[in-house]
Every structure is written in C-alpha cells, then in structure tokens.
PDB file of C-alpha atoms in Angstrom:
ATOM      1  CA  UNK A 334      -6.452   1.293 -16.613  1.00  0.00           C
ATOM      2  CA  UNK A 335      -6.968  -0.826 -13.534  1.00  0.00           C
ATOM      3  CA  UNK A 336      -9.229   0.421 -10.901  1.00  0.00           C
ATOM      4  CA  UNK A 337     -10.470  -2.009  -7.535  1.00  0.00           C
ATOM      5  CA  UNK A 338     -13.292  -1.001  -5.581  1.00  0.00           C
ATOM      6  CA  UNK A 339     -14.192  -1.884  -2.035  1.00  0.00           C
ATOM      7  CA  UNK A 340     -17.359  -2.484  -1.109  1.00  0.00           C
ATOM      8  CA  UNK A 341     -18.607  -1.999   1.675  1.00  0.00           C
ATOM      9  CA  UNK A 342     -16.804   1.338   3.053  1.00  0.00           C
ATOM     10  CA  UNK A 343     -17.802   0.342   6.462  1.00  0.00           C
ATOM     11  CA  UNK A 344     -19.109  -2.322   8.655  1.00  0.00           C
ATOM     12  CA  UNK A 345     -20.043  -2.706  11.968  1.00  0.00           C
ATOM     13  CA  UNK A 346     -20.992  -6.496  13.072  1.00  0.00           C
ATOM     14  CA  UNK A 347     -21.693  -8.178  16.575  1.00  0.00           C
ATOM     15  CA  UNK A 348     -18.875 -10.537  17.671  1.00  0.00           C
ATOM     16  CA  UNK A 349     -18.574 -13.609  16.590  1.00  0.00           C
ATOM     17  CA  UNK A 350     -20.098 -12.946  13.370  1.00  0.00           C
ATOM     18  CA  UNK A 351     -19.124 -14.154   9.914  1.00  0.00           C
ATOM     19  CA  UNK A 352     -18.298 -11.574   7.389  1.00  0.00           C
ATOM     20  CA  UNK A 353     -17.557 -10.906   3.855  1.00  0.00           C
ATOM     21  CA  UNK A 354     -15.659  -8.195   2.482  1.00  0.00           C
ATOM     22  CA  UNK A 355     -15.824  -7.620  -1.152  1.00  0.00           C
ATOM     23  CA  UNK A 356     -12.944  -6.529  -3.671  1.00  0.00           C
ATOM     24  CA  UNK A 357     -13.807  -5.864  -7.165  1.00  0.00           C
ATOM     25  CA  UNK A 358     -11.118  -5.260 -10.263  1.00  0.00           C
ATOM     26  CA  UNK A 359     -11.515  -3.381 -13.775  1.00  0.00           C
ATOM     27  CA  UNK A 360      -8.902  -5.513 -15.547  1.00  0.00           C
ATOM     28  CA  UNK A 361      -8.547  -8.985 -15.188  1.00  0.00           C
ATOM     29  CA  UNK A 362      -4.948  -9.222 -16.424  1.00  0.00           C
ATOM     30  CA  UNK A 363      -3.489  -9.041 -12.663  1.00  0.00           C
ATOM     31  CA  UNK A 364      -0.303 -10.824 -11.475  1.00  0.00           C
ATOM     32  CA  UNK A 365      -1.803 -11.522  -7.985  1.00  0.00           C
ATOM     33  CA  UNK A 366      -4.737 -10.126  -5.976  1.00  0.00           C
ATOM     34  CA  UNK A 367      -3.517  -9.053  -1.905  1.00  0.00           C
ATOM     35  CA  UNK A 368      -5.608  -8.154   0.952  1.00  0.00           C
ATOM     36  CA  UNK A 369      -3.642  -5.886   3.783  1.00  0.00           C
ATOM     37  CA  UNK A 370      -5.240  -4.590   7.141  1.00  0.00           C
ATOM     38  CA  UNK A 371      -4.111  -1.187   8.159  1.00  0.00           C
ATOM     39  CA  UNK A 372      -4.805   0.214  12.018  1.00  0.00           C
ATOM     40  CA  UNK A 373      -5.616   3.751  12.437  1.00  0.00           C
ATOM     41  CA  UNK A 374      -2.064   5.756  12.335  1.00  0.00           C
ATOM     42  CA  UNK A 375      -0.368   2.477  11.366  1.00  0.00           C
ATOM     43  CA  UNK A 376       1.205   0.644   8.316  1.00  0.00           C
ATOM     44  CA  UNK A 377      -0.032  -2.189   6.592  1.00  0.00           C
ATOM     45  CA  UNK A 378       0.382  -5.969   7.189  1.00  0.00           C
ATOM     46  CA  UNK A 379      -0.359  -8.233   4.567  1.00  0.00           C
ATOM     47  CA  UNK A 380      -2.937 -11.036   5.346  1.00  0.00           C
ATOM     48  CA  UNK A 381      -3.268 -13.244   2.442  1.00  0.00           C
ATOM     49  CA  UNK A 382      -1.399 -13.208  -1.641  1.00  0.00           C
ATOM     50  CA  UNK A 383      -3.518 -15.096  -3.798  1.00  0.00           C
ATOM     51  CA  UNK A 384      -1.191 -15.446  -7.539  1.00  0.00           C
ATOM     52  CA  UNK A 385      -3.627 -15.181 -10.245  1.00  0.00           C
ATOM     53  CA  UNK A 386      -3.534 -19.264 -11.072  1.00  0.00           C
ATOM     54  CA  UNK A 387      -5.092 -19.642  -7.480  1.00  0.00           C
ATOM     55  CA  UNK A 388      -8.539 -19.980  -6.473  1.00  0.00           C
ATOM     56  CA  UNK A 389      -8.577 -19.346  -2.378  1.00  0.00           C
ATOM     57  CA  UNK A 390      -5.481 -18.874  -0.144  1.00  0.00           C
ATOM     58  CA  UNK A 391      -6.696 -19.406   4.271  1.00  0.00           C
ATOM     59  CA  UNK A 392      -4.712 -18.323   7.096  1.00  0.00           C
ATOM     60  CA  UNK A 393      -6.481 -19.102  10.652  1.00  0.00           C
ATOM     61  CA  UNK A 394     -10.018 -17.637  10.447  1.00  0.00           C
ATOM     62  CA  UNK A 395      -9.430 -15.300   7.468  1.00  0.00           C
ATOM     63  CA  UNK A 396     -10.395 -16.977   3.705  1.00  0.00           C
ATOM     64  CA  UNK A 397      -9.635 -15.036   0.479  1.00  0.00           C
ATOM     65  CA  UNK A 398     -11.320 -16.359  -2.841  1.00  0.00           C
ATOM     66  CA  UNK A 399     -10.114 -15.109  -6.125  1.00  0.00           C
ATOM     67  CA  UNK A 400     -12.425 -15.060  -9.347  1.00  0.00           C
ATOM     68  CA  UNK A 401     -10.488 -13.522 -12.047  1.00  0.00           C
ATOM     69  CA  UNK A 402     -12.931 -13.800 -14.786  1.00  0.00           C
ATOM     70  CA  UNK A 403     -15.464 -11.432 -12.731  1.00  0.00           C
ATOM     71  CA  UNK A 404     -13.340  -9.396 -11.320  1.00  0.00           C
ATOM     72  CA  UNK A 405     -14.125  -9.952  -7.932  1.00  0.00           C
ATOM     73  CA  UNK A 406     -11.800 -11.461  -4.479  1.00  0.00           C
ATOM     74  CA  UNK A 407     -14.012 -11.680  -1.490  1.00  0.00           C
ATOM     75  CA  UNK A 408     -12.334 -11.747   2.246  1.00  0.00           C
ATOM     76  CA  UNK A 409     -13.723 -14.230   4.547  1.00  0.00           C
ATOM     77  CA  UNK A 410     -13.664 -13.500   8.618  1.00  0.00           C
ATOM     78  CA  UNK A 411     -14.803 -16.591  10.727  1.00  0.00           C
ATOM     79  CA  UNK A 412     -16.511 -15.850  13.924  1.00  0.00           C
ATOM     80  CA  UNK A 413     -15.292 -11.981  14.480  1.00  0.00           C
ATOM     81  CA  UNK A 414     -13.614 -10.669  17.098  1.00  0.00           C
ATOM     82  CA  UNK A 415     -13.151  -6.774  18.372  1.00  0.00           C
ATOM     83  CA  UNK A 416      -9.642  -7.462  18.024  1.00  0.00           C
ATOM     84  CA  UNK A 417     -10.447  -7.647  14.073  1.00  0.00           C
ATOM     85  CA  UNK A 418     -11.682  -3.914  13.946  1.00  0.00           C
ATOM     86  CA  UNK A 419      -9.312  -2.389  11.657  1.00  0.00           C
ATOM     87  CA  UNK A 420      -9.549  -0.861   7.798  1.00  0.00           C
ATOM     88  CA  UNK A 421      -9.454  -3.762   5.104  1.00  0.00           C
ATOM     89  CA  UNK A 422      -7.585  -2.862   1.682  1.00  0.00           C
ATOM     90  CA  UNK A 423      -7.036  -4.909  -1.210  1.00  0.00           C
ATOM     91  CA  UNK A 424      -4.146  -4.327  -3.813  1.00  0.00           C
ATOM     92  CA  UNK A 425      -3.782  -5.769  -7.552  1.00  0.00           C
ATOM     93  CA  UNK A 426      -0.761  -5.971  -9.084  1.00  0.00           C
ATOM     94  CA  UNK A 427      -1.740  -5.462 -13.001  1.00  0.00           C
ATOM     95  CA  UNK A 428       0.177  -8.178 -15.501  1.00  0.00           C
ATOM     96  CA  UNK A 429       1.252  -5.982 -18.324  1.00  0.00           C
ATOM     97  CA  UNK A 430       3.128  -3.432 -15.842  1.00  0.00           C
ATOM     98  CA  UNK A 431       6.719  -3.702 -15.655  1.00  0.00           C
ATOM     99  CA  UNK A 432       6.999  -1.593 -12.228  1.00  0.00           C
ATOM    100  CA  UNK A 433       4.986  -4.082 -10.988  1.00  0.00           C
ATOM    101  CA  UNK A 434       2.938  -1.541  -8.815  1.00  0.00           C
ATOM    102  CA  UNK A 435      -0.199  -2.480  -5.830  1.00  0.00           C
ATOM    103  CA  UNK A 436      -3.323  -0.849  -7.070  1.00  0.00           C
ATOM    104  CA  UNK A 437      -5.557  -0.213  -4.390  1.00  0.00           C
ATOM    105  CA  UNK A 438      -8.981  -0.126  -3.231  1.00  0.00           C
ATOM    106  CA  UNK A 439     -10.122   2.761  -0.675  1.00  0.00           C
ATOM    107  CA  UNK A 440     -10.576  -0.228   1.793  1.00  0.00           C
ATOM    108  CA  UNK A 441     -13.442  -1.400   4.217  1.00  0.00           C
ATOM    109  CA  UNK A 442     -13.656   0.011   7.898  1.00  0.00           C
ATOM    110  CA  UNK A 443     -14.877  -2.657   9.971  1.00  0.00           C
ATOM    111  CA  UNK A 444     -16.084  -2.217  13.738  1.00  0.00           C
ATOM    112  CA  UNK A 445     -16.280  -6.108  15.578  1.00  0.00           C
ATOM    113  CA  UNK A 446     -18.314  -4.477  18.503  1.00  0.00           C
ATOM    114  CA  UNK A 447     -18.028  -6.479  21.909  1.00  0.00           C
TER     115      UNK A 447
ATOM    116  CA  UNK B1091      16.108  -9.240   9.572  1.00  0.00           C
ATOM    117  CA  UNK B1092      14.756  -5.975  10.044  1.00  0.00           C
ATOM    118  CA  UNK B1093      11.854  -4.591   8.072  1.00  0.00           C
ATOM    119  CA  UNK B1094      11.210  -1.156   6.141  1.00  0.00           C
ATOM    120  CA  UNK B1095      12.579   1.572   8.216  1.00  0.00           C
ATOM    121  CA  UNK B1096      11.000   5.257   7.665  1.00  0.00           C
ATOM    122  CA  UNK B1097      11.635   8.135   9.386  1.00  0.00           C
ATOM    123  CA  UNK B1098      10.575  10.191  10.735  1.00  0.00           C
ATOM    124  CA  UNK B1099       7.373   8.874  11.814  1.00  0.00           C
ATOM    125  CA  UNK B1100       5.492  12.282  11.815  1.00  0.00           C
ATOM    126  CA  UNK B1101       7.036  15.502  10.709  1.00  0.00           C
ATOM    127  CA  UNK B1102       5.307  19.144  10.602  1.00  0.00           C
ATOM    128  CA  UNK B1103       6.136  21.281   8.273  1.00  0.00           C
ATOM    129  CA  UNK B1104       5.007  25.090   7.366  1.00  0.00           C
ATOM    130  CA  UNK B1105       3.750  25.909   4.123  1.00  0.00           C
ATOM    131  CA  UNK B1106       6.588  26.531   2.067  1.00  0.00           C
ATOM    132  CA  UNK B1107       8.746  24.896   3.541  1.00  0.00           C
ATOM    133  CA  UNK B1108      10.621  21.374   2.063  1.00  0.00           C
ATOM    134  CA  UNK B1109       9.709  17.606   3.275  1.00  0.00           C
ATOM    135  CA  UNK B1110      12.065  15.128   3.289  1.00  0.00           C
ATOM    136  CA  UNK B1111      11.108  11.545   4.101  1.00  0.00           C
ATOM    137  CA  UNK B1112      13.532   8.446   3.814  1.00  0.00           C
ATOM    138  CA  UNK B1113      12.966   4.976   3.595  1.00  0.00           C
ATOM    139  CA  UNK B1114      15.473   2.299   4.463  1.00  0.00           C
ATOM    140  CA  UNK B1115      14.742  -1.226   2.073  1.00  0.00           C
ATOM    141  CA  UNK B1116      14.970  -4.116   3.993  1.00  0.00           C
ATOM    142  CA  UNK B1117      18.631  -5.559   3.913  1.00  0.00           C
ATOM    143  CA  UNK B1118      19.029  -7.320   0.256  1.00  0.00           C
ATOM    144  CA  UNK B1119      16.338  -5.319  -1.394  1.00  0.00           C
ATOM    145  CA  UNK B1120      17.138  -2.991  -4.114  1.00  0.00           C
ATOM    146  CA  UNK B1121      13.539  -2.354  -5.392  1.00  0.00           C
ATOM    147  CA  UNK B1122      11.343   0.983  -3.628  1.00  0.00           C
ATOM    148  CA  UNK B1123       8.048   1.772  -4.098  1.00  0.00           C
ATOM    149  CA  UNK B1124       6.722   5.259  -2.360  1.00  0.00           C
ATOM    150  CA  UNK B1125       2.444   5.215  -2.096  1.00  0.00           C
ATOM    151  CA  UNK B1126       0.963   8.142  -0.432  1.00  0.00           C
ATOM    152  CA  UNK B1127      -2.676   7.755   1.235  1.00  0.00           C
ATOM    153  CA  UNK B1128      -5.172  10.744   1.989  1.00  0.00           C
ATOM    154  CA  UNK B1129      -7.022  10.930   4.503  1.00  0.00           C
ATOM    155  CA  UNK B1130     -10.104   8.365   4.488  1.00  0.00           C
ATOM    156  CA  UNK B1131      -8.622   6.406   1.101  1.00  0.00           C
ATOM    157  CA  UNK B1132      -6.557   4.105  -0.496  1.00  0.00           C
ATOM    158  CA  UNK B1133      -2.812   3.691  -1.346  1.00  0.00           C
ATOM    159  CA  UNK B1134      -1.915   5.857  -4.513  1.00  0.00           C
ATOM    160  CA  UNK B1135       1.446   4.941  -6.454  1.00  0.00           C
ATOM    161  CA  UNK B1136       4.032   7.364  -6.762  1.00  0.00           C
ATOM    162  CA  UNK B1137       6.943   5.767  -7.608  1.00  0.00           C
ATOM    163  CA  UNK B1138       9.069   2.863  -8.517  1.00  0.00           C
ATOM    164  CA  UNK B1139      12.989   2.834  -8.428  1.00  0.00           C
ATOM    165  CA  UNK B1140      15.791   0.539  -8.373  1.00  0.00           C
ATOM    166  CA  UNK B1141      19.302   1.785  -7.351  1.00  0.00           C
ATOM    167  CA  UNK B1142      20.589   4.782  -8.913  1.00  0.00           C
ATOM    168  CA  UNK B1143      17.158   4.462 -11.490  1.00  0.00           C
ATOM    169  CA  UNK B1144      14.251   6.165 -11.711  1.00  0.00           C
ATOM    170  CA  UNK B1145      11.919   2.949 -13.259  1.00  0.00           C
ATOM    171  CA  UNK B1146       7.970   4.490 -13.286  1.00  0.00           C
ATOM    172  CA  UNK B1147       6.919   8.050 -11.743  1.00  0.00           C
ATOM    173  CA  UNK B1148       3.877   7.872 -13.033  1.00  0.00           C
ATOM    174  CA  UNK B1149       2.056   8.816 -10.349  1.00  0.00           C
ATOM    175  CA  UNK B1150       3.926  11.543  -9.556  1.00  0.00           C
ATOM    176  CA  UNK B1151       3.232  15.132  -8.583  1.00  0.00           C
ATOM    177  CA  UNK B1152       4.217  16.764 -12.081  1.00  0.00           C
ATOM    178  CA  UNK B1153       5.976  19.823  -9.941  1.00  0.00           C
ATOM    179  CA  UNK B1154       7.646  19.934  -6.099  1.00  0.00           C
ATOM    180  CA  UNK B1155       7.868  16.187  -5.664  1.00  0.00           C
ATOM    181  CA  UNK B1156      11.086  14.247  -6.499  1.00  0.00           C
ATOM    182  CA  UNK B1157      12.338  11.063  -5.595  1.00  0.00           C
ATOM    183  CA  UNK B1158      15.943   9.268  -5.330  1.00  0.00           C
ATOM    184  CA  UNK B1159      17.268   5.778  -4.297  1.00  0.00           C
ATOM    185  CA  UNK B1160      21.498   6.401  -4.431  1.00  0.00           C
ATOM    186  CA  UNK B1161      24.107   3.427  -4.021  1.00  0.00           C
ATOM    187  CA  UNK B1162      24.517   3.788  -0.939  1.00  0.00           C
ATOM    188  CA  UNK B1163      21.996   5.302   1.672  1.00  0.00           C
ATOM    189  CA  UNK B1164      18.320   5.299   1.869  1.00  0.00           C
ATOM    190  CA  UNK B1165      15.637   6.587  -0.588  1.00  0.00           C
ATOM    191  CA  UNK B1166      14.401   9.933  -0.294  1.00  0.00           C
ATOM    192  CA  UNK B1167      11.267  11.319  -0.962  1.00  0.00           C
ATOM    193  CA  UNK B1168      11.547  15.020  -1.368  1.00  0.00           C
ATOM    194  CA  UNK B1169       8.472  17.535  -1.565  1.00  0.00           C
ATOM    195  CA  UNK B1170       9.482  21.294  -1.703  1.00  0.00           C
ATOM    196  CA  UNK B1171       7.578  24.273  -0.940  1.00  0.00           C
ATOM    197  CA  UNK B1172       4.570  22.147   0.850  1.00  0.00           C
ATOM    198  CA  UNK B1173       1.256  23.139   0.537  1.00  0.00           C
ATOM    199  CA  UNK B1174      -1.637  22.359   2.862  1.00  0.00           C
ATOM    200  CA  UNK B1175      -3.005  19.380   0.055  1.00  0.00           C
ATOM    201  CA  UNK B1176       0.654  17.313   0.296  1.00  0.00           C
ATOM    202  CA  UNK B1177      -0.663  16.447   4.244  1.00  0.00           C
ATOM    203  CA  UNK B1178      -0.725  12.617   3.852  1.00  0.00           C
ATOM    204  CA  UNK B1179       0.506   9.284   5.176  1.00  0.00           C
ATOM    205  CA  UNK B1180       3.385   8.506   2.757  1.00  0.00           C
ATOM    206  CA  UNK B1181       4.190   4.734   2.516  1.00  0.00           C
ATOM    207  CA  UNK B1182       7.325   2.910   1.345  1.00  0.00           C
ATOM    208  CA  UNK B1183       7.873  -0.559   0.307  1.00  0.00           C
ATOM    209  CA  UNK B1184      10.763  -2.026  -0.948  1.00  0.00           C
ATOM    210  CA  UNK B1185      10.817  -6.028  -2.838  1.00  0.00           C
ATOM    211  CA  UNK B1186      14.641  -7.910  -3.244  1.00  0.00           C
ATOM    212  CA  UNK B1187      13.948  -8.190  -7.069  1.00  0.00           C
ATOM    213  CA  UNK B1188      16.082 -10.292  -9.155  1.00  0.00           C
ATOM    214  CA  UNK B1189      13.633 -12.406 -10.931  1.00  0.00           C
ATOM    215  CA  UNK B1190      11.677 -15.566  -9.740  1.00  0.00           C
ATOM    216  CA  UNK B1191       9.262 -16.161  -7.710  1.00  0.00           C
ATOM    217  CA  UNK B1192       8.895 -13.557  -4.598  1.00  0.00           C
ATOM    218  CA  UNK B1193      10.833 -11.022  -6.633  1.00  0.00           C
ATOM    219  CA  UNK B1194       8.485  -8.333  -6.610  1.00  0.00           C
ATOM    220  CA  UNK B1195       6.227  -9.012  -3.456  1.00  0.00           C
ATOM    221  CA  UNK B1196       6.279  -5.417  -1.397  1.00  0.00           C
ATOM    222  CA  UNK B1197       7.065  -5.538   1.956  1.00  0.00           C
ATOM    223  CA  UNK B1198       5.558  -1.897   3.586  1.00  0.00           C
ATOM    224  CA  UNK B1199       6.893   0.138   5.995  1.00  0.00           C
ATOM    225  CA  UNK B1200       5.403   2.136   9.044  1.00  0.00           C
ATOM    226  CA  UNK B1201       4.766   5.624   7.117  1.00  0.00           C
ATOM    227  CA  UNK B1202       5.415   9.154   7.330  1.00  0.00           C
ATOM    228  CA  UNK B1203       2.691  11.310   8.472  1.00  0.00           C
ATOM    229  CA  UNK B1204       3.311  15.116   6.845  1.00  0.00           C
ATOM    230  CA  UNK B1205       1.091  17.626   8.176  1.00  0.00           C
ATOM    231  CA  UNK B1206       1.229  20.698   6.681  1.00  0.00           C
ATOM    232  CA  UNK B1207       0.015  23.818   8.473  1.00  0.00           C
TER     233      UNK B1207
END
C-alpha cells in the first residue's frame, strides 16, 4: 500500500531564501509524482507533473527532482518570496491502480516572512 | 473552458441532517474523483467514477456516504445523517479519460467546506 510523507510539516524562512521541501514514497511503482500548493480555505493548483521516466521538471523559480529508486521527490524554491507562503502537498499516482487515484502527503506549511 | 465547478462553497448542516455536494467535470471530462481533507492533513480518496459507474470506492465511508455521476447532470456526493467527524473540505476532480497521454491527469476543483454542528 502506498503511503508519501512530507517532511517538514512546517517552515518558516527569511525572504529570498532557497528551500527544499521533501516528498518521500512507500512504493516505487508510481505512474507520476505531482506537487500542488493549496492556500488556506482554497483548492489546489498544480505546480509541477514529473511522469515516472523523468528526472526533474522547472517552472520559473520552482524545481522538482524525482528519484524513484529511493523513494524520494524534493521541491526546489529559488530565492523565496512572502507571496510563496502557502501549504505544499505532493500526490503519487500508484502504477498497478486502475482508478488511477493521487495519494497524498499531509503537505508542508511554509511561512516566506518579509 | 471553464474548470471544476462545486457548489456550494460552504454549507452548514445540523447533526442529522443530509449533505449534498455536487461537482460539475470540466466540459469533455467523464472521469470524477471526490478526496476529502481534515483539518491540518492531506487529500484522502474516496471515490472514482465514470458516467453512470461506480469504478473504486475504496475509500469510502462503509455507511451514510454515497456517491453518483448520472448521464446527464453533475456528480453528487451524498452524506446522510451527518455527524460532527464528516466536517471536512471535500474536493473533486474530474480527468477527460479516453486513453493516451493526459487521460487521467486530475484537474481539482475549489471544495466544499461541511461543517457540522
């Protein structure tokens, strides 16, 4: 059964700091690994897909690596800004699961303060 | 294109009473997936259906929750006789399906917030 952890639960940086955010995954038979950002009260937007044949996928400052054989995805954030301060979740989507369901982490809190 | 529609966007409901929450796919998808999140945590799967089916409830209340996607209309999620524990965020998602590749990337929508009181 898959299960994904998030580690930290909650980070508070400086602005303009680099951070990691770390993902880590039970089963290493996943279709594709997703990172999301939710704001408080709000839905989710998805920030980066990476398919399971993929290493890394970048959009602007945000980097997401992908290691299957570890079971780990880290999320990258260049040079924070308060702007960024939202909860982080990241989703697998196991490969030998017809629904094709997100499993998720309980997601990383961050806090860019100004 | 408009996204995932649910509504409503908050509802209140007394103990006891029954919850009903739709979702609206986006247009062209025929694929839902209902997560709920508690307070302070992660998505949790529900439920999976395509039109008319019923594909995986695994993650399904055993008693008081059901869930339908019909021909034509939205997909409800239905809760009866709510108890102070069903007060979540309750996400949909819906994916157009159909094979390739793309098929079965979710697309969320906004949530319903139940509070129970």
């Amino acid at each position: 059964k898959q299960e994904v952890t998030q580690i930290p639960a909650a980070l508070s940086v400086p602005e303009g700091e680099n951070l990691v955010l770390n993902c880590s995954f039970t089963d290493s038979a996943i279709y594709n690994l997703q990172w999301f950002r939710q704001d408080p009260g709000k839905g989710l937007t998805s920030l980066l897909l990476i398919q399971s044949s993929q290493r890394e996928q970048t959009s602007g400052r945000l980097n997401a690596s992908l290691d299957k054989s570890s079971g780990r995805s880290t999320l990258y954030i260049a040079a924070s800004q308060p702007g960024d301060s939202a909860t982080y979740l990241c989703a697998a989507k196991p490969l030998m699961d017809s629904s094709y369901k997100l499993i998720f982490g309980s997601g990383t809190r961050l806090l860019v303060r100004p | 294109n408009a996204g995932v529609m649910q509504n409503p966007r908050h509802l209140v409901r007394r103990r006891g009473q029954e919850a009903r929450l739709r979702c609206s796919p986006m247009k062209g998808h025929s694929h839902v997936y209902w997560y709920r999140q508690l307070p302070e945590e992660g998505l949790k799967f529900m439920v999976y259906l395509q039109k008319e089916n019923i594909i995986d409830e695994s993650g399904m209340p055993k008693e008081r929750f059901s869930a339908e996607f019909p021909k034509e209309g939205p997909s409800i999620l239905r809760i009866q006789q709510v108890v102070r524990g069903d007060s979540a965020a309750y996400f949909c998602a819906s994916s157009p399906g159909g094979g390739g590749q793309g098929a079965y990337e979710q697309y969320f929508g906004p949530g319903t917030r139940l509070t129970v009181t």
